[in-house]
CSV table of C-alpha atoms and ligand atoms in Angstrom, one decimal:
chain,number,residue,atom,x,y,z
A,1,UNK,CA,1.9,10.1,-24.5
A,2,UNK,CA,-1.8,9.6,-25.3
A,3,UNK,CA,-3.8,7.4,-22.9
A,4,UNK,CA,-4.2,4.6,-25.3
A,5,UNK,CA,-0.5,4.5,-26.3
A,6,UNK,CA,0.4,4.5,-22.6
A,7,UNK,CA,-1.9,1.6,-21.9
A,8,UNK,CA,-0.5,-0.4,-24.9
A,9,UNK,CA,3.1,0.3,-23.8
A,10,UNK,CA,2.4,-1.0,-20.3
A,11,UNK,CA,0.7,-4.1,-21.8
A,12,UNK,CA,3.6,-4.8,-24.1
A,13,UNK,CA,6.2,-4.4,-21.3
A,14,UNK,CA,4.3,-6.7,-18.9
A,15,UNK,CA,3.7,-9.3,-21.6
A,16,UNK,CA,7.4,-9.5,-22.4
A,17,UNK,CA,8.6,-10.0,-18.9
A,18,UNK,CA,9.2,-6.3,-18.2
A,19,UNK,CA,8.0,-3.8,-15.6
A,20,UNK,CA,5.2,-1.1,-15.6
A,21,UNK,CA,3.9,1.3,-13.0
A,22,UNK,CA,0.2,1.0,-12.7
A,23,UNK,CA,-2.5,3.0,-10.9
A,24,UNK,CA,-4.7,1.5,-8.2
A,25,UNK,CA,-7.3,3.1,-5.9
A,26,UNK,CA,-4.7,3.0,-3.0
A,27,UNK,CA,-1.3,3.9,-4.4
A,28,UNK,CA,0.7,3.3,-7.6
A,29,UNK,CA,2.2,-0.2,-8.0
A,30,UNK,CA,5.4,-1.4,-9.7
A,31,UNK,CA,4.1,-4.4,-11.6
A,32,UNK,CA,5.4,-7.5,-13.3
A,33,UNK,CA,4.0,-10.9,-14.3
A,34,UNK,CA,3.6,-12.7,-11.0
A,35,UNK,CA,4.2,-16.2,-12.5
A,36,UNK,CA,7.4,-15.2,-14.1
A,37,UNK,CA,10.2,-15.4,-11.5
A,38,UNK,CA,12.7,-13.4,-13.6
A,39,UNK,CA,10.2,-10.6,-14.0
A,40,UNK,CA,9.5,-10.6,-10.3
A,41,UNK,CA,13.2,-10.5,-9.5
A,42,UNK,CA,13.4,-7.3,-11.6
A,43,UNK,CA,10.8,-5.6,-9.2
A,44,UNK,CA,13.0,-6.3,-6.2
A,45,UNK,CA,16.1,-5.1,-8.0
A,46,UNK,CA,14.5,-1.9,-9.3
A,47,UNK,CA,13.0,-1.0,-5.9
A,48,UNK,CA,16.1,-2.1,-4.0
A,49,UNK,CA,13.8,-4.1,-1.9
A,50,UNK,CA,15.2,-6.9,0.3
A,51,UNK,CA,14.1,-10.4,-0.9
A,52,UNK,CA,12.5,-11.1,2.5
A,53,UNK,CA,9.7,-8.7,1.9
A,54,UNK,CA,6.9,-10.5,0.0
A,55,UNK,CA,4.8,-8.9,-2.7
A,56,UNK,CA,1.1,-8.5,-3.2
A,57,UNK,CA,-0.4,-10.3,-6.3
A,58,UNK,CA,-3.1,-8.4,-8.2
A,59,UNK,CA,-5.9,-10.2,-10.0
A,60,UNK,CA,-9.2,-9.4,-11.8
A,61,UNK,CA,-11.3,-12.4,-10.9
A,62,UNK,CA,-12.0,-14.7,-7.9
A,63,UNK,CA,-11.3,-17.7,-10.2
A,64,UNK,CA,-7.7,-16.4,-10.5
A,65,UNK,CA,-7.4,-16.3,-6.7
A,66,UNK,CA,-8.3,-20.0,-6.6
A,67,UNK,CA,-5.5,-20.8,-9.1
A,68,UNK,CA,-3.0,-19.1,-6.8
A,69,UNK,CA,-4.3,-19.9,-3.3
A,70,UNK,CA,-6.6,-22.0,-1.2
A,71,UNK,CA,-9.7,-19.9,-0.8
A,72,UNK,CA,-11.8,-20.9,2.3
A,73,UNK,CA,-15.6,-20.1,2.3
A,74,UNK,CA,-14.8,-17.3,4.7
A,75,UNK,CA,-12.1,-15.8,2.5
A,76,UNK,CA,-14.5,-16.0,-0.4
A,77,UNK,CA,-17.1,-14.0,1.6
A,78,UNK,CA,-14.5,-11.2,2.2
A,79,UNK,CA,-13.7,-11.2,-1.6
A,80,UNK,CA,-17.3,-11.0,-2.6
A,81,UNK,CA,-18.0,-8.2,-0.2
A,82,UNK,CA,-14.9,-6.0,-0.7
A,83,UNK,CA,-13.4,-6.8,-4.1
A,84,UNK,CA,-12.6,-4.9,-6.2
A,85,UNK,CA,-11.3,-2.8,-3.3
A,86,UNK,CA,-8.6,-2.0,-0.8
A,87,UNK,CA,-8.2,-5.2,1.1
A,88,UNK,CA,-5.4,-7.8,0.6
A,89,UNK,CA,-6.0,-11.3,1.8
A,90,UNK,CA,-3.1,-13.5,3.0
A,91,UNK,CA,-4.0,-17.1,2.0
A,92,UNK,CA,-2.2,-20.5,1.8
A,93,UNK,CA,-0.2,-20.4,-1.4
A,94,UNK,CA,-0.4,-23.0,-4.3
A,95,UNK,CA,2.9,-24.2,-5.9
A,96,UNK,CA,2.3,-22.2,-9.1
A,97,UNK,CA,3.3,-19.0,-7.2
A,98,UNK,CA,7.1,-18.5,-7.4
A,99,UNK,CA,8.8,-18.6,-4.1
A,100,UNK,CA,10.2,-15.2,-4.6
A,101,UNK,CA,6.8,-13.5,-4.8
A,102,UNK,CA,6.0,-14.5,-1.2
A,103,UNK,CA,9.6,-14.6,0.0
A,104,UNK,CA,9.4,-18.3,0.7
A,105,UNK,CA,6.4,-18.0,3.0
A,106,UNK,CA,3.7,-20.7,2.8
A,107,UNK,CA,1.2,-17.9,2.0
A,108,UNK,CA,0.5,-15.4,-0.8
A,109,UNK,CA,-1.1,-12.0,-0.5
A,110,UNK,CA,-3.9,-11.3,-3.1
A,111,UNK,CA,-6.0,-8.3,-4.0
A,112,UNK,CA,-8.3,-7.1,-6.7
A,113,UNK,CA,-7.7,-3.4,-7.2
A,114,UNK,CA,-10.7,-1.0,-7.8
A,115,UNK,CA,-9.2,1.0,-10.6
A,116,UNK,CA,-10.6,0.7,-14.1
A,117,UNK,CA,-7.2,0.9,-15.8
A,118,UNK,CA,-5.7,-1.7,-13.5
A,119,UNK,CA,-8.6,-4.0,-14.0
A,120,UNK,CA,-8.6,-3.6,-17.8
A,121,UNK,CA,-4.9,-4.3,-17.9
A,122,UNK,CA,-5.3,-7.4,-15.7
A,123,UNK,CA,-8.2,-8.6,-18.0
A,124,UNK,CA,-6.2,-8.1,-21.2
A,125,UNK,CA,-3.1,-9.8,-19.8
A,126,UNK,CA,-5.1,-12.6,-18.1
A,127,UNK,CA,-2.1,-13.1,-15.8
A,128,UNK,CA,-1.7,-12.1,-12.2
A,129,UNK,CA,0.5,-9.1,-11.5
A,130,UNK,CA,2.9,-8.9,-8.6
A,131,UNK,CA,3.0,-5.2,-7.6
A,132,UNK,CA,4.5,-3.5,-4.5
A,133,UNK,CA,4.1,0.2,-4.1
A,134,UNK,CA,6.1,2.0,-6.8
A,135,UNK,CA,8.6,3.7,-4.6
A,136,UNK,CA,12.2,2.9,-3.6
A,137,UNK,CA,12.3,0.6,-0.6
A,138,UNK,CA,11.3,2.4,2.7
A,139,UNK,CA,10.2,5.6,1.0
A,140,UNK,CA,6.8,7.3,0.7
A,141,UNK,CA,4.3,5.5,-1.5
A,142,UNK,CA,3.3,7.3,-4.7
A,143,UNK,CA,-0.2,8.6,-5.1
A,144,UNK,CA,0.1,10.1,-8.6
A,145,UNK,CA,2.1,9.3,-11.7
A,146,UNK,CA,4.6,12.1,-11.3
A,147,UNK,CA,5.6,10.7,-7.8
A,148,UNK,CA,6.6,7.5,-9.6
A,149,UNK,CA,8.6,9.5,-12.2
A,150,UNK,CA,10.4,11.4,-9.4
A,151,UNK,CA,11.4,8.1,-7.7
A,152,UNK,CA,12.5,6.5,-11.0
A,153,UNK,CA,13.6,9.3,-13.3
A,154,UNK,CA,15.5,6.9,-15.6
A,155,UNK,CA,12.4,6.2,-17.6
A,156,UNK,CA,13.2,2.5,-18.1
A,157,UNK,CA,9.6,1.3,-17.7
A,158,UNK,CA,6.3,2.7,-18.7
A,159,UNK,CA,4.2,4.6,-16.2
A,160,UNK,CA,0.4,4.2,-16.8
A,161,UNK,CA,-1.1,7.5,-15.6
A,162,UNK,CA,-4.5,6.8,-14.0
A,163,UNK,CA,-4.8,10.1,-12.1
A,164,UNK,CA,-4.5,10.7,-8.4
A,165,UNK,CA,-5.2,7.6,-6.3
A,166,UNK,CA,-8.6,7.9,-4.7
A,167,UNK,CA,-7.9,6.3,-1.3
A,168,UNK,CA,-4.3,7.4,-0.9
A,169,UNK,CA,-3.0,4.9,1.6
A,170,UNK,CA,-2.1,1.2,1.0
A,171,UNK,CA,-4.6,-1.6,1.3
A,172,UNK,CA,-5.5,-3.3,4.5
A,173,UNK,CA,-3.5,-6.5,4.7
A,174,UNK,CA,-5.6,-9.2,6.4
A,175,UNK,CA,-4.7,-12.7,7.5
A,176,UNK,CA,-7.5,-15.2,8.3
A,177,UNK,CA,-5.3,-17.9,9.9
A,178,UNK,CA,-4.3,-18.9,12.5
A,179,UNK,CA,-6.3,-15.9,13.7
A,180,UNK,CA,-8.2,-13.1,12.0
A,181,UNK,CA,-5.5,-10.3,12.1
A,182,UNK,CA,-5.0,-7.1,10.3
A,183,UNK,CA,-1.3,-6.9,9.5
A,184,UNK,CA,-1.5,-3.4,8.0
A,185,UNK,CA,-4.5,-1.1,8.6
A,186,UNK,CA,-6.2,0.4,5.5
A,187,UNK,CA,-9.5,1.6,4.3
A,188,UNK,CA,-11.2,-1.7,5.1
A,189,UNK,CA,-11.4,-1.7,8.9
A,190,UNK,CA,-11.6,-4.4,11.5
A,191,UNK,CA,-15.3,-3.6,12.1
A,192,UNK,CA,-16.1,-3.9,8.4
A,193,UNK,CA,-14.3,-7.3,8.2
A,194,UNK,CA,-16.0,-8.6,11.4
A,195,UNK,CA,-19.4,-7.9,9.8
A,196,UNK,CA,-18.6,-10.5,7.1
A,197,UNK,CA,-16.7,-13.2,8.9
A,198,UNK,CA,-18.5,-13.4,12.3
A,199,UNK,CA,-15.4,-13.6,14.5
A,200,UNK,CA,-13.3,-11.0,16.2
A,201,UNK,CA,-10.8,-9.2,14.0
A,202,UNK,CA,-7.9,-7.3,15.6
A,203,UNK,CA,-5.0,-5.2,14.6
A,204,UNK,CA,-1.8,-7.1,14.9
A,205,UNK,CA,0.7,-5.9,17.6
A,206,UNK,CA,4.2,-5.1,16.5
A,207,UNK,CA,5.6,-8.5,17.7
A,208,UNK,CA,2.8,-10.4,15.9
A,209,UNK,CA,3.7,-8.7,12.6
A,210,UNK,CA,7.2,-10.1,12.8
A,211,UNK,CA,6.3,-13.6,14.2
A,212,UNK,CA,7.3,-16.2,11.6
A,213,UNK,CA,3.9,-17.6,10.8
A,214,UNK,CA,2.4,-14.2,9.9
A,215,UNK,CA,5.7,-12.7,8.9
A,216,UNK,CA,4.9,-9.4,7.2
A,217,UNK,CA,8.5,-8.3,7.3
A,218,UNK,CA,7.8,-5.4,5.0
A,219,UNK,CA,6.0,-3.9,7.8
A,220,UNK,CA,9.2,-2.7,9.5
A,221,UNK,CA,9.3,0.4,11.7
A,222,UNK,CA,11.4,2.4,9.3
A,223,UNK,CA,8.9,2.7,6.5
A,224,UNK,CA,7.1,5.5,4.6
A,225,UNK,CA,10.0,7.7,5.8
A,226,UNK,CA,10.6,11.2,4.5
A,227,UNK,CA,14.3,12.2,4.4
A,228,UNK,CA,13.7,15.0,6.9
A,229,UNK,CA,13.5,13.8,10.5
A,230,UNK,CA,9.9,13.7,11.6
A,231,UNK,CA,8.5,13.7,15.1
A,232,UNK,CA,4.9,13.3,16.3
A,233,UNK,CA,3.3,16.2,18.1
A,234,UNK,CA,2.9,15.7,21.8
A,235,UNK,CA,2.1,19.1,23.2
A,236,UNK,CA,2.6,22.3,21.3
A,237,UNK,CA,3.5,22.6,17.7
A,238,UNK,CA,7.2,23.1,17.0
A,239,UNK,CA,7.3,26.5,15.2
A,240,UNK,CA,10.7,25.8,13.7
A,241,UNK,CA,9.5,22.6,11.9
A,242,UNK,CA,7.4,21.9,8.8
A,243,UNK,CA,4.0,21.0,10.1
A,244,UNK,CA,1.6,18.3,9.0
A,245,UNK,CA,-1.8,19.1,10.6
A,246,UNK,CA,-5.1,17.3,10.5
A,247,UNK,CA,-7.7,20.1,10.3
A,248,UNK,CA,-5.3,23.0,11.1
A,249,UNK,CA,-7.5,24.5,13.9
A,250,UNK,CA,-4.7,25.4,16.3
A,251,UNK,CA,-1.7,26.1,14.0
A,252,UNK,CA,0.7,28.9,15.2
A,253,UNK,CA,0.6,32.1,13.2
A,254,UNK,CA,3.0,32.1,10.2
A,255,UNK,CA,3.5,28.3,10.5
A,256,UNK,CA,4.6,26.5,7.4
A,257,UNK,CA,2.0,23.7,7.3
A,258,UNK,CA,0.2,21.2,5.2
A,259,UNK,CA,-3.4,20.8,6.3
A,260,UNK,CA,-4.8,17.3,5.5
A,261,UNK,CA,-8.5,18.1,5.8
A,262,UNK,CA,-9.8,21.5,6.8
A,263,UNK,CA,-13.2,20.0,7.4
A,264,UNK,CA,-11.8,17.2,9.6
A,265,UNK,CA,-12.6,14.3,7.3
A,266,UNK,CA,-10.2,11.3,7.7
A,267,UNK,CA,-10.9,9.9,4.2
A,268,UNK,CA,-9.9,13.3,2.7
A,269,UNK,CA,-6.8,13.3,5.0
A,270,UNK,CA,-5.8,9.8,3.8
A,271,UNK,CA,-6.2,11.0,0.2
A,272,UNK,CA,-3.9,13.9,0.8
A,273,UNK,CA,-1.4,12.3,3.2
A,274,UNK,CA,1.5,11.1,1.1
A,275,UNK,CA,1.5,14.1,-1.3
A,276,UNK,CA,1.6,16.4,1.7
A,277,UNK,CA,4.4,14.5,3.3
A,278,UNK,CA,6.4,14.7,0.0
A,279,UNK,CA,5.9,18.4,-0.3
A,280,UNK,CA,7.1,19.0,3.3
A,281,UNK,CA,10.0,16.7,2.7
A,282,UNK,CA,11.0,18.7,-0.4
A,283,UNK,CA,10.7,22.1,1.3
A,284,UNK,CA,14.1,22.0,3.1
A,285,UNK,CA,12.8,22.2,6.6
A,286,UNK,CA,15.3,21.2,9.3
A,287,UNK,CA,12.7,18.9,10.8
A,288,UNK,CA,9.0,17.9,10.5
A,289,UNK,CA,6.2,17.5,13.0
A,290,UNK,CA,3.0,15.7,12.4
A,291,UNK,CA,-0.1,15.2,14.6
A,292,UNK,CA,-2.1,12.0,14.8
A,293,UNK,CA,-5.7,12.1,13.5
A,294,UNK,CA,-8.9,10.7,15.1
A,295,UNK,CA,-8.3,7.0,15.3
A,296,UNK,CA,-11.5,6.0,13.4
A,297,UNK,CA,-12.0,4.5,10.0
A,298,UNK,CA,-9.1,5.5,7.8
A,299,UNK,CA,-7.6,7.4,10.7
A,300,UNK,CA,-6.1,4.1,12.0
A,301,UNK,CA,-4.2,3.7,8.7
A,302,UNK,CA,-3.1,7.3,8.7
A,303,UNK,CA,-1.8,7.0,12.3
A,304,UNK,CA,0.0,3.8,11.5
A,305,UNK,CA,1.8,5.4,8.6
A,306,UNK,CA,2.7,8.5,10.7
A,307,UNK,CA,4.1,6.4,13.5
A,308,UNK,CA,6.3,4.6,10.9
A,309,UNK,CA,7.3,7.8,9.3
A,310,UNK,CA,8.5,8.9,12.8
A,311,UNK,CA,10.4,5.6,13.1
A,312,UNK,CA,8.1,4.3,15.9
A,313,UNK,CA,6.4,1.4,14.0
B,401,TXA,O1,-2.5,-0.9,-1.7
B,401,TXA,C1,-1.6,-1.8,-1.8
B,401,TXA,O2,-1.6,-2.8,-1.2
B,401,TXA,C2,-0.4,-1.4,-2.8
B,401,TXA,C3,-1.0,-1.4,-4.2
B,401,TXA,C4,0.0,-1.3,-5.3
B,401,TXA,O3,-1.7,-2.6,-4.4
B,401,TXA,N1,0.6,-2.3,-2.7
B,401,TXA,C5,1.5,-2.3,-1.6
B,401,TXA,O4,2.5,-3.3,-1.7
B,401,TXA,O5,1.4,-1.6,-0.7
B,401,TXA,P1,3.8,-3.2,-0.7
B,401,TXA,O6,4.7,-4.3,-1.2
B,401,TXA,O7,4.3,-1.9,-0.6
B,401,TXA,O8,3.2,-3.8,0.6
B,401,TXA,C6,2.8,-5.1,0.8
B,401,TXA,C7,2.9,-5.6,2.1
B,401,TXA,C8,4.4,-6.0,2.4
B,401,TXA,O9,5.0,-5.0,3.2
B,401,TXA,C9,4.3,-7.3,3.0
B,401,TXA,O10,4.9,-7.3,4.3
B,401,TXA,C10,2.9,-7.7,3.1
B,401,TXA,O11,2.2,-6.8,2.3
B,401,TXA,N2,2.7,-9.1,2.5
B,401,TXA,C11,2.9,-9.5,1.3
B,401,TXA,N3,2.8,-10.8,1.2
B,401,TXA,C12,2.6,-11.3,2.4
B,401,TXA,C13,2.4,-12.6,3.0
B,401,TXA,N4,2.4,-13.6,2.3
B,401,TXA,N5,2.2,-12.6,4.3
B,401,TXA,C14,2.2,-11.5,5.1
B,401,TXA,N6,2.3,-10.3,4.6
B,401,TXA,C15,2.5,-10.1,3.3
B,402,MG,MG1,5.3,-0.3,0.0
């Protein structure tokens, strides 16, 4: 389908209460009108996602954020500095947001994606879009249009192809209250957020993620999981496994491996992460082994996803 026709098909589907897969700078999303509870329900059904796992709402303007949530001066500073971009803010929700979107929590998660097609679609619709990652629940997030097609081969909703996602891992999920906590690490790091809000920002511990007030129940240990069992490297590489290496400097001879960034760049590694994991998963290895990457910048997000893929949360 030509690019313009694809865009119009997505627009039509979303306007009439249907679904569409949309590109963002992080991963592809499975979108529906966030203010239409029936449309939102279809996202949960299509993804086989449990109703207790709240969705992120995508918007194109800060004025839209104010319609949906209470925006403190501090939250506004974060928006002005990082939007459009890969950070999601968890804010007190206004009644206009259907309960289902935020799984009955008193908060709603908002973000403005930095992808020209997503922003254009949001402007044309002038409605917020609820969109979780466009994969079946618990599986690897899609970073290009064909990953979405593989997960949903039925072809019952349009997929807007915006090319490979630039960042490659999901947005930072950031709650300001009752404490400044990162519920899911992403490209916008604690240090970057601290520079804007002038108070300490830390990464939530596992228990804090499931505590009721900050409930981010989607952030369960078994997430981002390939079908092949995956272990994290502790000492030597396991020569009988499919290997996921950072820069590949000490791979055994004849190893079957994916190298995330030969030059050792964590941003490049994040960009390649999910596609590499998918290829390894499709290659019929008995098991997979992955190594953690330097824990700086996007390295924290990569290591978080690798731990989850290994079932360690
Ligand atoms: O980069 C991204 O954020 C992508 C693209 C499509 O925007 N979306 C994404 O959505 O990763 P999803 O549903 O796969 O992950 C959203 C996570 C959920 O696991 C959920 O736990 C958390 O955000 N979340 C959503 N609403 C929340 C809320 N009100 N309070 C705490 N956590 C929330
Ligand atoms: Mg997801």
